[in-house]
Every structure is written in structure tokens, then in C-alpha cells.
Short mmCIF file of C-alpha atoms in Angstrom, two decimals:
data_model
loop_
_atom_site.label_atom_id
_atom_site.label_comp_id
_atom_site.label_asym_id
_atom_site.label_seq_id
_atom_site.Cartn_x
_atom_site.Cartn_y
_atom_site.Cartn_z
CA UNK A 1033 4.07 -21.33 5.68
CA UNK A 1034 -0.01 -20.88 5.95
CA UNK A 1035 -2.65 -21.73 2.78
CA UNK A 1036 -2.78 -18.43 1.50
CA UNK A 1037 0.71 -17.93 1.51
CA UNK A 1038 1.60 -21.70 -0.28
CA UNK A 1039 -1.19 -21.47 -2.91
CA UNK A 1040 -0.26 -17.85 -4.06
CA UNK A 1041 3.48 -18.33 -4.39
CA UNK A 1042 2.96 -21.15 -5.88
CA UNK A 1043 0.43 -20.45 -8.36
CA UNK A 1044 2.74 -17.05 -9.17
CA UNK A 1045 6.06 -19.31 -9.43
CA UNK A 1046 4.17 -21.64 -11.85
CA UNK A 1047 2.76 -19.02 -14.19
CA UNK A 1048 5.71 -16.73 -14.28
CA UNK A 1049 7.86 -19.55 -15.31
CA UNK A 1050 5.24 -20.58 -17.82
CA UNK A 1051 5.20 -17.15 -19.18
CA UNK A 1052 8.86 -17.11 -19.24
CA UNK A 1053 9.25 -19.98 -22.03
CA UNK A 1054 7.75 -18.50 -24.63
CA UNK A 1055 7.93 -14.56 -23.26
CA UNK A 1056 9.55 -12.33 -26.26
CA UNK A 1057 12.47 -9.71 -25.83
CA UNK A 1058 10.22 -6.70 -24.53
CA UNK A 1059 8.33 -8.84 -21.73
CA UNK A 1060 11.68 -10.34 -20.46
CA UNK A 1061 12.92 -6.43 -20.10
CA UNK A 1062 9.39 -5.53 -18.39
CA UNK A 1063 10.25 -8.02 -15.95
CA UNK A 1064 13.76 -7.88 -15.03
CA UNK A 1065 12.80 -3.85 -14.84
CA UNK A 1066 10.02 -4.49 -12.45
CA UNK A 1067 12.45 -6.53 -10.36
CA UNK A 1068 15.49 -4.30 -10.75
CA UNK A 1069 13.52 -0.97 -9.32
CA UNK A 1070 12.48 -2.54 -6.28
CA UNK A 1071 16.33 -3.09 -5.54
CA UNK A 1072 18.28 -0.66 -2.88
CA UNK A 1073 18.94 2.69 -4.47
CA UNK A 1074 18.37 6.21 -3.12
CA UNK A 1075 15.29 4.62 -1.29
CA UNK A 1076 15.95 1.44 0.53
CA UNK A 1077 14.13 -1.60 -0.23
CA UNK A 1078 11.43 -1.42 2.68
CA UNK A 1079 10.33 1.97 1.61
CA UNK A 1080 10.08 0.53 -2.17
CA UNK A 1081 7.99 -2.29 -1.00
CA UNK A 1082 5.72 0.40 1.10
CA UNK A 1083 5.43 2.62 -1.45
CA UNK A 1084 4.42 -0.77 -3.86
CA UNK A 1085 1.79 -1.84 -1.36
CA UNK A 1086 0.27 1.75 -1.07
CA UNK A 1087 -0.51 1.83 -5.34
CA UNK A 1088 -1.30 -2.05 -5.30
CA UNK A 1089 -4.36 -1.08 -2.90
CA UNK A 1090 -5.14 1.80 -4.64
CA UNK A 1091 -5.19 0.20 -7.96
CA UNK A 1092 -7.01 -3.01 -6.60
CA UNK A 1093 -4.72 -5.45 -7.50
CA UNK A 1094 -4.78 -8.31 -5.19
CA UNK A 1095 -2.32 -10.47 -6.62
CA UNK A 1096 0.28 -7.39 -6.24
CA UNK A 1097 -1.16 -6.85 -2.86
CA UNK A 1098 -0.04 -10.18 -1.78
CA UNK A 1099 3.45 -9.94 -3.21
CA UNK A 1100 4.28 -6.46 -1.72
CA UNK A 1101 2.43 -7.87 1.65
CA UNK A 1102 5.18 -10.68 1.56
CA UNK A 1103 8.38 -8.46 0.36
CA UNK A 1104 7.28 -5.86 3.49
CA UNK A 1105 7.46 -8.64 5.71
CA UNK A 1106 10.67 -9.80 4.44
CA UNK A 1107 11.70 -6.20 4.44
CA UNK A 1108 10.97 -6.38 8.08
CA UNK A 1109 7.92 -3.90 7.77
CA UNK A 1110 5.96 -4.34 11.12
CA UNK A 1111 2.03 -4.08 12.59
CA UNK A 1112 2.45 -0.53 13.16
CA UNK A 1113 3.87 0.34 10.06
CA UNK A 1114 1.42 -2.15 8.07
CA UNK A 1115 -0.94 -0.30 9.91
CA UNK A 1116 -0.01 3.11 8.72
CA UNK A 1117 0.51 1.66 5.34
CA UNK A 1118 -3.37 0.61 5.18
CA UNK A 1119 -4.42 4.32 6.22
CA UNK A 1120 -2.67 5.65 3.81
CA UNK A 1121 -4.12 3.71 1.23
CA UNK A 1122 -7.14 3.58 2.30
CA UNK A 1123 -6.94 7.71 2.67
CA UNK A 1124 -5.71 7.71 -1.04
CA UNK A 1125 -8.05 5.06 -2.64
CA UNK A 1126 -11.42 6.08 -1.07
CA UNK A 1127 -13.58 3.56 0.55
CA UNK A 1128 -13.84 0.97 -2.58
CA UNK A 1129 -10.27 0.17 -1.14
CA UNK A 1130 -11.86 -1.67 2.07
CA UNK A 1131 -12.26 -4.96 0.38
CA UNK A 1132 -8.81 -5.35 -0.49
CA UNK A 1133 -7.82 -3.95 2.75
CA UNK A 1134 -9.86 -6.76 4.52
CA UNK A 1135 -7.89 -9.31 2.09
CA UNK A 1136 -4.58 -7.54 2.83
CA UNK A 1137 -5.26 -7.90 6.89
CA UNK A 1138 -5.76 -11.53 6.45
CA UNK A 1139 -2.75 -12.00 4.58
CA UNK A 1140 -0.75 -10.05 7.03
CA UNK A 1141 -1.84 -12.22 9.90
CA UNK A 1142 -0.95 -15.51 8.34
CA UNK A 1143 2.52 -13.84 7.68
CA UNK A 1144 2.71 -13.29 10.63
CA UNK A 1145 1.74 -16.46 12.17
CA UNK A 1146 4.47 -18.00 10.02
CA UNK A 1147 7.32 -17.22 11.82
#
């Protein structure tokens, strides 16, 4: 596993654990809602993760982008599909998405080099 992936996953896990130590019921419900919303349903997990990635890029959340890139990778999204996801995100989000696109490509490359 590459450095970017290890750093992101390690920090995310550490801080999620910390948050859950003192989280109230509403925060716990929100985290659970986020998790269950991406489960298999009328849309498959792969489609939901691709949608999550586009939304994250348009909203310009680097943590969310990395998270959904990892989930897309796990769901079997290939590089051709990823390029189309990036295209849609840039089309919807405009040129302000380009810096996030650069970091997303770097992270995607690292995910694929770990295979």
C-alpha cells in the first residue's frame, strides 16, 4: 500500500475512533446513515460510489474524494470508467475542480500501483 493511502486510511480510522468515543446519538446515526446509504439497493454499490465521487469532486472535498476513490477501486471501477467519472465531475464542477482532479489522479494511480 502506498504512502498516500496509508496516511489517509490511518488518520481517518484514528479520528473516526476518537469521534465515536464521545459522539452523541445524532452523530452516530449520521455516520450509520452514511454507511447504509452506500449499501447495495436499487443501485449497486459501484454506481453509488461513482456518484459519491462525482459529488465529492464537485464539492471539492479532498478527504471525501480519497475515500470514494478507494471505495470505487474496491468496487472494481477501472481506469476507463474513472476517466469518465473525472470528466463528468469537471464538466459539472467547472475549472475549480481541476486541482482536486490532479490529486485524485495521483491517488488513483497509487491505488492501482498497489495491486
